[in-house]
C-alpha positions as YAML, in Angstrom:
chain: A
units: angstrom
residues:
- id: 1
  name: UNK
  ca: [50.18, 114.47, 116.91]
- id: 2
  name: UNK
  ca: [48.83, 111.14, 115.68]
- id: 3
  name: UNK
  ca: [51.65, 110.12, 113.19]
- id: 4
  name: UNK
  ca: [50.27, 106.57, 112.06]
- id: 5
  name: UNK
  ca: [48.13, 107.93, 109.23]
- id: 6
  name: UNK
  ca: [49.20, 110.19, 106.44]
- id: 7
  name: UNK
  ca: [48.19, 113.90, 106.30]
- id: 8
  name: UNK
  ca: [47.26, 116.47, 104.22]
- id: 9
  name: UNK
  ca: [46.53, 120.26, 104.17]
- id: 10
  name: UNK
  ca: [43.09, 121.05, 105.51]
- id: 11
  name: UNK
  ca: [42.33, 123.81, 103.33]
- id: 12
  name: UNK
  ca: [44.68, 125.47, 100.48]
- id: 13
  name: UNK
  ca: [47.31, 128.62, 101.86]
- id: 14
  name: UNK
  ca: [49.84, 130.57, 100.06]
- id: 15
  name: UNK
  ca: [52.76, 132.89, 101.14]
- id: 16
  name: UNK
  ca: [55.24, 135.33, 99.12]
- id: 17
  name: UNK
  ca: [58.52, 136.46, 99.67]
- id: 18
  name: UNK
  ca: [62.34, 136.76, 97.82]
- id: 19
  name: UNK
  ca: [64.60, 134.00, 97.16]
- id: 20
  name: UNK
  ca: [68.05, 133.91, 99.16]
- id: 21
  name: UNK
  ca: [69.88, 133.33, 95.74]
- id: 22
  name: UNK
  ca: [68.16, 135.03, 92.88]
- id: 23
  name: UNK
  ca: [66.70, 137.54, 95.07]
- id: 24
  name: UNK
  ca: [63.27, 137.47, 92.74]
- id: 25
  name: UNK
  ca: [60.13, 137.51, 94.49]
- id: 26
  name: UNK
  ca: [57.90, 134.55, 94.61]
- id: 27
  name: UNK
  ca: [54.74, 133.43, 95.36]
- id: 28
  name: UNK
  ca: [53.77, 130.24, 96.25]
- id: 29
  name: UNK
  ca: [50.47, 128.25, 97.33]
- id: 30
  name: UNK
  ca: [50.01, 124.87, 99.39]
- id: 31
  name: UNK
  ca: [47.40, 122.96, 98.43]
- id: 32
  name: UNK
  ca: [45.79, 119.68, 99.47]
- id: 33
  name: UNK
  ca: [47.18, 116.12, 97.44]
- id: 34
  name: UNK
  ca: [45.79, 112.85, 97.80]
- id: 35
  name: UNK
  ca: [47.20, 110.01, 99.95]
- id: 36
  name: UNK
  ca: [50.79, 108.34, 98.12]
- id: 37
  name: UNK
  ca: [51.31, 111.93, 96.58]
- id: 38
  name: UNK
  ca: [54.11, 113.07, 98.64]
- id: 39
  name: UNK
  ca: [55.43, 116.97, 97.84]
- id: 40
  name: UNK
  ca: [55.22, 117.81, 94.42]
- id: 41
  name: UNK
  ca: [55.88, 121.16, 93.56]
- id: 42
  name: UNK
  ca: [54.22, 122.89, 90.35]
- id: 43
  name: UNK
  ca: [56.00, 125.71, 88.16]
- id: 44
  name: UNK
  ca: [52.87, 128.02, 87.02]
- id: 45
  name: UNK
  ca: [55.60, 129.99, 85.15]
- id: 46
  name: UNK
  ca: [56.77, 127.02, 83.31]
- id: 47
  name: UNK
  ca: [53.35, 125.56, 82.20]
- id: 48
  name: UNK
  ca: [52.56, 124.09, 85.19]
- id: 49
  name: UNK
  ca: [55.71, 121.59, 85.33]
- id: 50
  name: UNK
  ca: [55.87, 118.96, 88.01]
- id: 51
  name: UNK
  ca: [59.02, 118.57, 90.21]
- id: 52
  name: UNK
  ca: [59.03, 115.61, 92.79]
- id: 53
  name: UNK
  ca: [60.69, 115.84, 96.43]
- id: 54
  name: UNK
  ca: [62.25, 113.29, 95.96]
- id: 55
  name: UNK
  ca: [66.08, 112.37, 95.68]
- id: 56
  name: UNK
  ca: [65.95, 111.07, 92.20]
- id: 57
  name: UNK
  ca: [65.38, 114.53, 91.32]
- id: 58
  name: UNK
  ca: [68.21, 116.18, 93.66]
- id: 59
  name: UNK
  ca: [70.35, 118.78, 92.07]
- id: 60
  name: UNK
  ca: [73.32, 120.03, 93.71]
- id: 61
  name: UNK
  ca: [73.45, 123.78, 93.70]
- id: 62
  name: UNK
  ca: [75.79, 126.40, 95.26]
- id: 63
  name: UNK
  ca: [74.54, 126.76, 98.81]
- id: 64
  name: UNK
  ca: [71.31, 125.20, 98.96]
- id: 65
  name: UNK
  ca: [69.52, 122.08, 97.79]
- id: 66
  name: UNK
  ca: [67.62, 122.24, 94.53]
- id: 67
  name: UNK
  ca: [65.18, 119.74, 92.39]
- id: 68
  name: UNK
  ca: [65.43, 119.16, 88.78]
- id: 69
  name: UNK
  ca: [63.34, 117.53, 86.14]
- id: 70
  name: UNK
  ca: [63.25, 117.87, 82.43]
- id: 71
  name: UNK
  ca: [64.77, 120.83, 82.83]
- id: 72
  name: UNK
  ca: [62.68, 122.68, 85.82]
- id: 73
  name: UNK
  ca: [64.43, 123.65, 88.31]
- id: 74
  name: UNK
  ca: [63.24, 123.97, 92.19]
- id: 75
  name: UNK
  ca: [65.99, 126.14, 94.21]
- id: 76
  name: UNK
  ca: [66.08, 126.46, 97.75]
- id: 77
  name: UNK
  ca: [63.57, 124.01, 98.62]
- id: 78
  name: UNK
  ca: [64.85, 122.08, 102.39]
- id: 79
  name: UNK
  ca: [63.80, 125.21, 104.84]
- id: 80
  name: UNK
  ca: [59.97, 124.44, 103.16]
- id: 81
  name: UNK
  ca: [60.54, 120.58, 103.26]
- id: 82
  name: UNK
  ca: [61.34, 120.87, 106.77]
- id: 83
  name: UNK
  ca: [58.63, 123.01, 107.83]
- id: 84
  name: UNK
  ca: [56.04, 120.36, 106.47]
- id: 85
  name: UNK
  ca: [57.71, 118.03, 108.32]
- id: 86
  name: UNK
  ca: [57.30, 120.11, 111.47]
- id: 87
  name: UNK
  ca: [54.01, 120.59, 110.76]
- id: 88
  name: UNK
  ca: [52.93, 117.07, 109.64]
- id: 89
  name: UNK
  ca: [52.25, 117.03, 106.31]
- id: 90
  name: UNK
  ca: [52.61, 114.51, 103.87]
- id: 91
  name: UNK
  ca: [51.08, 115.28, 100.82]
- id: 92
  name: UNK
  ca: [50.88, 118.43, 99.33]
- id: 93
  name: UNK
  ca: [51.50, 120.55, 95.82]
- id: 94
  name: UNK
  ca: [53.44, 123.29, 96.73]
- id: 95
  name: UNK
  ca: [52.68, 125.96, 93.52]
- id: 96
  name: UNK
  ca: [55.59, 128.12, 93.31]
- id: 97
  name: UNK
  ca: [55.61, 131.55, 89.87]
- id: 98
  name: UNK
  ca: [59.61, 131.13, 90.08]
- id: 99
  name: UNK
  ca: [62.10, 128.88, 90.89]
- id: 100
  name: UNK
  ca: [63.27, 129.71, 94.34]
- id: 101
  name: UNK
  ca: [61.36, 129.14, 97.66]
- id: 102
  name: UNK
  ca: [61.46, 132.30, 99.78]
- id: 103
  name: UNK
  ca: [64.15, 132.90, 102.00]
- id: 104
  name: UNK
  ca: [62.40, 134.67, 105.36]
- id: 105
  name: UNK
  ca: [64.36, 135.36, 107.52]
- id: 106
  name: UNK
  ca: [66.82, 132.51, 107.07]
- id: 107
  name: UNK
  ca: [65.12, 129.69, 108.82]
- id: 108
  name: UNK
  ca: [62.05, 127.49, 108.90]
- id: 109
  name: UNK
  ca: [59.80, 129.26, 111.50]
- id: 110
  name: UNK
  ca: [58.24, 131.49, 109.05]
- id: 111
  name: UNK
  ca: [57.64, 128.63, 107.10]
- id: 112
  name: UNK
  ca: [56.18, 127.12, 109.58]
- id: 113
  name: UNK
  ca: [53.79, 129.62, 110.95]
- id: 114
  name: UNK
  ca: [52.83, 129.77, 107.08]
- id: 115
  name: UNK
  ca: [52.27, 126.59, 106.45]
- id: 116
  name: UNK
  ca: [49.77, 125.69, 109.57]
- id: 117
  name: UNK
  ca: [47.92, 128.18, 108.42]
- id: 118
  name: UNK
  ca: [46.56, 125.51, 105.90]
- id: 119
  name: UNK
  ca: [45.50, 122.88, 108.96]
- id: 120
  name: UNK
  ca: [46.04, 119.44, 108.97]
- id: 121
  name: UNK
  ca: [43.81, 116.50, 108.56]
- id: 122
  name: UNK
  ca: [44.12, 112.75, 108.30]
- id: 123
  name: UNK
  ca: [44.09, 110.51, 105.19]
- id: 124
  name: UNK
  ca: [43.01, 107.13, 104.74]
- id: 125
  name: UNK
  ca: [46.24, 106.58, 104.00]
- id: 126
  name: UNK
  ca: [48.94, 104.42, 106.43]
- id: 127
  name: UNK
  ca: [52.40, 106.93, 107.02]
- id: 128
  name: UNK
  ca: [55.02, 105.35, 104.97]
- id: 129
  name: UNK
  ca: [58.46, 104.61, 107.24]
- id: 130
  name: UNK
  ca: [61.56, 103.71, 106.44]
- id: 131
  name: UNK
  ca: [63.48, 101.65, 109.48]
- id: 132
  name: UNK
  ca: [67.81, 101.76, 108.96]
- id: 133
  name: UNK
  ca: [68.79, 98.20, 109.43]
- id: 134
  name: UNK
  ca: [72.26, 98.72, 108.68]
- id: 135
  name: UNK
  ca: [74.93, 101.31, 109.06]
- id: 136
  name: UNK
  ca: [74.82, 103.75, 105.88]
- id: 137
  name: UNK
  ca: [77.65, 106.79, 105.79]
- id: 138
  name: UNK
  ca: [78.19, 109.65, 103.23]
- id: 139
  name: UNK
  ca: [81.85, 111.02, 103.65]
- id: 140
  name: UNK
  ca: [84.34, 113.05, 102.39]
- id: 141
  name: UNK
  ca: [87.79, 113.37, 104.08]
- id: 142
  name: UNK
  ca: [86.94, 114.13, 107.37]
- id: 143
  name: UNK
  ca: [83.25, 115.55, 106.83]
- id: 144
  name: UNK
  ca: [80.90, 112.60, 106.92]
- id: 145
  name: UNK
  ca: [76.99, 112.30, 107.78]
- id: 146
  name: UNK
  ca: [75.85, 108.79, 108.87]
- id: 147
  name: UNK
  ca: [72.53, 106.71, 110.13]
- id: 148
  name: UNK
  ca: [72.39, 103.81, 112.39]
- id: 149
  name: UNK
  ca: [69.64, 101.50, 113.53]
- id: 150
  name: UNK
  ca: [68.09, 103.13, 116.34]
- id: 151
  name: UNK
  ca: [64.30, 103.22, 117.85]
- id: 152
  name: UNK
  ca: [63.93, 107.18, 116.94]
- id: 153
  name: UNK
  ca: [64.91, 109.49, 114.69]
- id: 154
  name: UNK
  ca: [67.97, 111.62, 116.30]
- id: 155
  name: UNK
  ca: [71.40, 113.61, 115.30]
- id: 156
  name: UNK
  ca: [74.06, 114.25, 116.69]
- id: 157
  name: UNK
  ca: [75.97, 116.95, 114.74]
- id: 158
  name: UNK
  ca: [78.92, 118.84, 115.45]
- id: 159
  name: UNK
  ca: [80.82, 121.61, 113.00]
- id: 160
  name: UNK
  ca: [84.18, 123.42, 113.40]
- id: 161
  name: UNK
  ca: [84.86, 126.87, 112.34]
- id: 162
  name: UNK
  ca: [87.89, 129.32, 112.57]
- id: 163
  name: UNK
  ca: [87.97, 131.31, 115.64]
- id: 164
  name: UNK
  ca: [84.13, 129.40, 116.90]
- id: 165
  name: UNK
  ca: [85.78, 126.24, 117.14]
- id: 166
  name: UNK
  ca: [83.85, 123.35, 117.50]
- id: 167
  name: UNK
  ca: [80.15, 123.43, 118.26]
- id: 168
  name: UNK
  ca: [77.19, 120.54, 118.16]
- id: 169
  name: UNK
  ca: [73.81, 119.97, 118.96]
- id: 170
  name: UNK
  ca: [71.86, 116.55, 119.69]
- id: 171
  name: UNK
  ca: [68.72, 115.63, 120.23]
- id: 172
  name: UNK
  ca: [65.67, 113.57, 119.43]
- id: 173
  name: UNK
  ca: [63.83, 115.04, 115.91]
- id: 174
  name: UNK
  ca: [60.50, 114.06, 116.47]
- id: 175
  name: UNK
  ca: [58.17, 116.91, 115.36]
- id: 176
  name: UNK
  ca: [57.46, 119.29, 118.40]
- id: 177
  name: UNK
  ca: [61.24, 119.38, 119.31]
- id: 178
  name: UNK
  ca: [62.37, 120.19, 115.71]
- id: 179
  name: UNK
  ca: [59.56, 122.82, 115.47]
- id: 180
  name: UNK
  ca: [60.86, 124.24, 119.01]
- id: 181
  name: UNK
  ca: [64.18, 123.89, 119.04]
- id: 182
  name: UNK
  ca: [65.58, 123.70, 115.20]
- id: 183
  name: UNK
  ca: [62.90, 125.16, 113.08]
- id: 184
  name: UNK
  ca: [64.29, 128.91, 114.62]
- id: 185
  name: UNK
  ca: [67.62, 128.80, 113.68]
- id: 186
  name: UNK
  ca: [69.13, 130.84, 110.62]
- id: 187
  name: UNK
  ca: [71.39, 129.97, 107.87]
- id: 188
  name: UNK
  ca: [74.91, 131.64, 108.21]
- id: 189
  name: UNK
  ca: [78.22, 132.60, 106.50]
- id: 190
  name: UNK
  ca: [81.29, 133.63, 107.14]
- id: 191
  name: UNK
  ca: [81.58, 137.58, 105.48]
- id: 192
  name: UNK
  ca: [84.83, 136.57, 103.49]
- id: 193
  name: UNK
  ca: [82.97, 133.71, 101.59]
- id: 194
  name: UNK
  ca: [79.45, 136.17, 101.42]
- id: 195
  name: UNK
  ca: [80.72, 139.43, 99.81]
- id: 196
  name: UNK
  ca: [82.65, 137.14, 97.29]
- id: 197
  name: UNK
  ca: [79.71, 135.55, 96.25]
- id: 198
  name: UNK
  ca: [77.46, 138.64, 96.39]
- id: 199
  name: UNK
  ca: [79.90, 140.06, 93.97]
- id: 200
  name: UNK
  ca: [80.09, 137.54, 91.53]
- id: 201
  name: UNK
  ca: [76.65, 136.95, 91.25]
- id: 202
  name: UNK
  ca: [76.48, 140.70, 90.17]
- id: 203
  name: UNK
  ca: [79.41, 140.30, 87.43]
- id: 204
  name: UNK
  ca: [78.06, 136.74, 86.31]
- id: 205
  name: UNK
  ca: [74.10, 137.34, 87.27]
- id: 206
  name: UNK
  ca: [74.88, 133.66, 88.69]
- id: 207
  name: UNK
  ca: [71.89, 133.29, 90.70]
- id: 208
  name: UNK
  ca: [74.29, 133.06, 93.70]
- id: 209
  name: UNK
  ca: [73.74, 135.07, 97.22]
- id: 210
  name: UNK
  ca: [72.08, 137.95, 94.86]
- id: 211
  name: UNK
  ca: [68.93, 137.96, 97.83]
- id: 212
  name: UNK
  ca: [71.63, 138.12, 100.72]
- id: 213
  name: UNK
  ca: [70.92, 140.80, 103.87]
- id: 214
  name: UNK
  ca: [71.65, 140.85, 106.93]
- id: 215
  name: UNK
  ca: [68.14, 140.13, 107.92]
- id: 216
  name: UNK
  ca: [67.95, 136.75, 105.63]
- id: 217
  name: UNK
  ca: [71.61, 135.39, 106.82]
- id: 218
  name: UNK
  ca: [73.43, 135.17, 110.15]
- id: 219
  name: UNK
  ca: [76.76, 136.43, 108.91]
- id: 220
  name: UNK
  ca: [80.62, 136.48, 111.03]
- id: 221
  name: UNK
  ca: [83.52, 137.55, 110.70]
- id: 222
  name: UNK
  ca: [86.82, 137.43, 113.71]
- id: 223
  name: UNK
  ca: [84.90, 135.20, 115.69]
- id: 224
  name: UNK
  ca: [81.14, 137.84, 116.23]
- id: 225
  name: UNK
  ca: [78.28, 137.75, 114.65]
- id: 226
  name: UNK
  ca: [77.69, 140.77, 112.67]
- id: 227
  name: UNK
  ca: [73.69, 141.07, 112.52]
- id: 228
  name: UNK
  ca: [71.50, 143.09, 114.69]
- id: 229
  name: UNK
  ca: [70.28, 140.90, 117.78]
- id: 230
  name: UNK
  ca: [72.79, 138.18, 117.53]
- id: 231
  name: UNK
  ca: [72.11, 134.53, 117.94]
- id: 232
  name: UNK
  ca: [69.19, 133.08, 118.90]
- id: 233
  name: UNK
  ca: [71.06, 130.31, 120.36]
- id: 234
  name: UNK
  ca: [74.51, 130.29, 121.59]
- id: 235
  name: UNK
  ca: [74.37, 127.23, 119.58]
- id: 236
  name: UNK
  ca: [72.64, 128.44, 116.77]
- id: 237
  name: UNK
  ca: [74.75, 127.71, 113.99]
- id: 238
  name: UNK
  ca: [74.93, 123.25, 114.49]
- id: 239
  name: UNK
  ca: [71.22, 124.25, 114.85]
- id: 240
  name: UNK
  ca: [70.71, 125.52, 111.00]
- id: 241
  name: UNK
  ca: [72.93, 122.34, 110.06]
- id: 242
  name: UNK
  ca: [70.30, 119.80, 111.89]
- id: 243
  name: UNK
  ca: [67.64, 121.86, 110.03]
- id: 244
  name: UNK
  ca: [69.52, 121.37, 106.70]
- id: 245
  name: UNK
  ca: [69.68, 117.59, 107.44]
- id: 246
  name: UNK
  ca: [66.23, 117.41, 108.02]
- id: 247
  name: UNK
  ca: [65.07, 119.25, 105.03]
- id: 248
  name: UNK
  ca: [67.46, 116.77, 103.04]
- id: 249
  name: UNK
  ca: [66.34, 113.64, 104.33]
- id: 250
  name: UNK
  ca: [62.43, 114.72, 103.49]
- id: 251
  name: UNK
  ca: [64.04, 113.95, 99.91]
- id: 252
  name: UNK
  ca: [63.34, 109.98, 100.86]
- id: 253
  name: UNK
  ca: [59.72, 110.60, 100.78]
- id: 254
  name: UNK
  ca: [58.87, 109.12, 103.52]
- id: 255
  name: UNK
  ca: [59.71, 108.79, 107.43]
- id: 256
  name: UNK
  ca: [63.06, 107.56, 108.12]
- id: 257
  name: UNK
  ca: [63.85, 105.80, 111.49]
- id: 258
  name: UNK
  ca: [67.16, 105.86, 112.97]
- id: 259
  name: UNK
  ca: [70.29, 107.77, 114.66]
- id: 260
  name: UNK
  ca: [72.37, 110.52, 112.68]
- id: 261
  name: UNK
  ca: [75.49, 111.47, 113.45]
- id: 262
  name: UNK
  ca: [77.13, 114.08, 111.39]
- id: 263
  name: UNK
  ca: [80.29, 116.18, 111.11]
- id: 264
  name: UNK
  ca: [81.00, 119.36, 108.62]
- id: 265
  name: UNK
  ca: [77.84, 117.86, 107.07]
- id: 266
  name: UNK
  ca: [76.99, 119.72, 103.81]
- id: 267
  name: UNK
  ca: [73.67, 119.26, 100.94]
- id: 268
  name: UNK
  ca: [76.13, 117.02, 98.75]
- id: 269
  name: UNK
  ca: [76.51, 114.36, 101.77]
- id: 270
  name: UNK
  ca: [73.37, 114.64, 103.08]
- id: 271
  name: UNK
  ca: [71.98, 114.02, 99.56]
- id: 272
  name: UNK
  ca: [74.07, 110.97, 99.39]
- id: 273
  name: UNK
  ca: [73.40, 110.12, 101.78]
- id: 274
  name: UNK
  ca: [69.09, 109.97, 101.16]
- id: 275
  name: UNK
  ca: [70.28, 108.06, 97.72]
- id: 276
  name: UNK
  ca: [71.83, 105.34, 100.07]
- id: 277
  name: UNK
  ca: [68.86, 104.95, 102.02]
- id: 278
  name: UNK
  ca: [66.50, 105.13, 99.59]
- id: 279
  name: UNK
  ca: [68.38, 102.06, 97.99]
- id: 280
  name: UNK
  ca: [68.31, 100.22, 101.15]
...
């Protein structure tokens, strides 16, 4: 995959499905943009409003990572931004007749196989990077997410949770490994925090977990995984973290260059982290 150039959908492509938190159904289209553009996506429901992928416009929401602007909200949008980083695009507007991205099954590989369906071809247009020069870290007590000069992008992420322990996955991110060994894996939950939050989304209509089913989240409870199947990977869970990360960092708008290392990460410090290295 030649990655000096900046890319763009070959032809326009569309997908439907329900959101993970408002559980309303919604249909979106991928369409070609012009070099610089970046992902925009466009609210046909709200008059065509323009949201940005782009930190400035982060919102932090229960759960998930959102976009804001004037008012327009974008919900659930990393699994998507990830998946056109997989899948090397650039620029696109991503038309969306509600506010949520569709959930899938809980990862990006649906995403994925939806969004090469649109092709890929090269712009006229060099691929905008940024290189970390300096050490940059987003932390809260003991949960922290950091970059370092380094040659590649990579992570190295580790999580702890009651009666898993502590888990982690590494590795390069380039493209075809993220696609292979990231893109797969499914956002999770422990069952005491789901059912809470499936409940008070009903009392509140909060949109808040209201899409959640077993075939859309990896839930656990005294140390199994309650869904069907199982994992995908023994190490499945660090896996949807990475994914998270990735999705995040698309928020720069552009490439980023270095070595991630990350621990309990969450949206809120990844998204701090993208506002420090956007400011770099």
């Amino acid at each position: 995959m030649n990655d000096d150039r900046q890319h763009t959908f070959a032809r326009t492509t569309g997908f439907s499905g329900r959101g993970l938190h408002t559980g309303r159904r919604c249909a979106v289209t991928l369409r070609p943009a012009e070099p610089g553009t970046g992902i925009v996506f466009r609210r046909l429901d709200r008059d065509g409003a323009l949201v940005p992928a782009h930190i400035r416009h982060a919102q932090k929401l229960i759960r998930c990572s959102g976009l804001e602007k004037d008012g327009v909200t974008i919900r659930t949008c990393e699994h998507l931004l990830a998946a056109l980083y997989a899948c090397g695009i650039d620029n696109a507007l991503v038309e969306m007749d509600a506010e949520e991205v569709p959930i899938f099954d809980g990862s990006a590989a649906p995403l994925m196989i939806e969004t090469a369906k649109g092709g890929r071809i090269a712009q006229d247009a060099p691929r905008k990077v940024i290189r970390i020069t300096e050490p940059l870290e987003s932390r809260d007590g003991d949960r922290f997410v950091r970059i370092d000069p380094a040659d590649e992008l990579s992570i190295e992420l580790s999580l702890t949770l009651r009666r898993f322990g502590t888990m982690g996955w590494s590795g390069p991110l380039d493209r075809e490994t993220f696609g292979r060994e990231i893109a797969p894996a499914r956002t999770f939950s422990p069952l005491r925090h789901a059912l809470p939050m499936k409940l008070i989304s009903l009392i509140t209509f909060q949109p808040i977990a209201r899409g959640l089913r077993l075939d859309n989240v990896l839930l656990f409870a005294r140390g199994r995984v309650w869904n069907p199947g199982g994992l995908r990977f023994p190490d499945e869970l660090p896996r949807h973290r990475v994914l998270d990360v990735m999705g995040d960092l698309r928020l720069a708008g552009v490439d980023v260059i270095g070595k991630i290392t990350a621990f309990r990460s969450s949206h809120a410090l990844n998204q701090d982290l993208v506002r420090m290295i956007a400011r770099a």
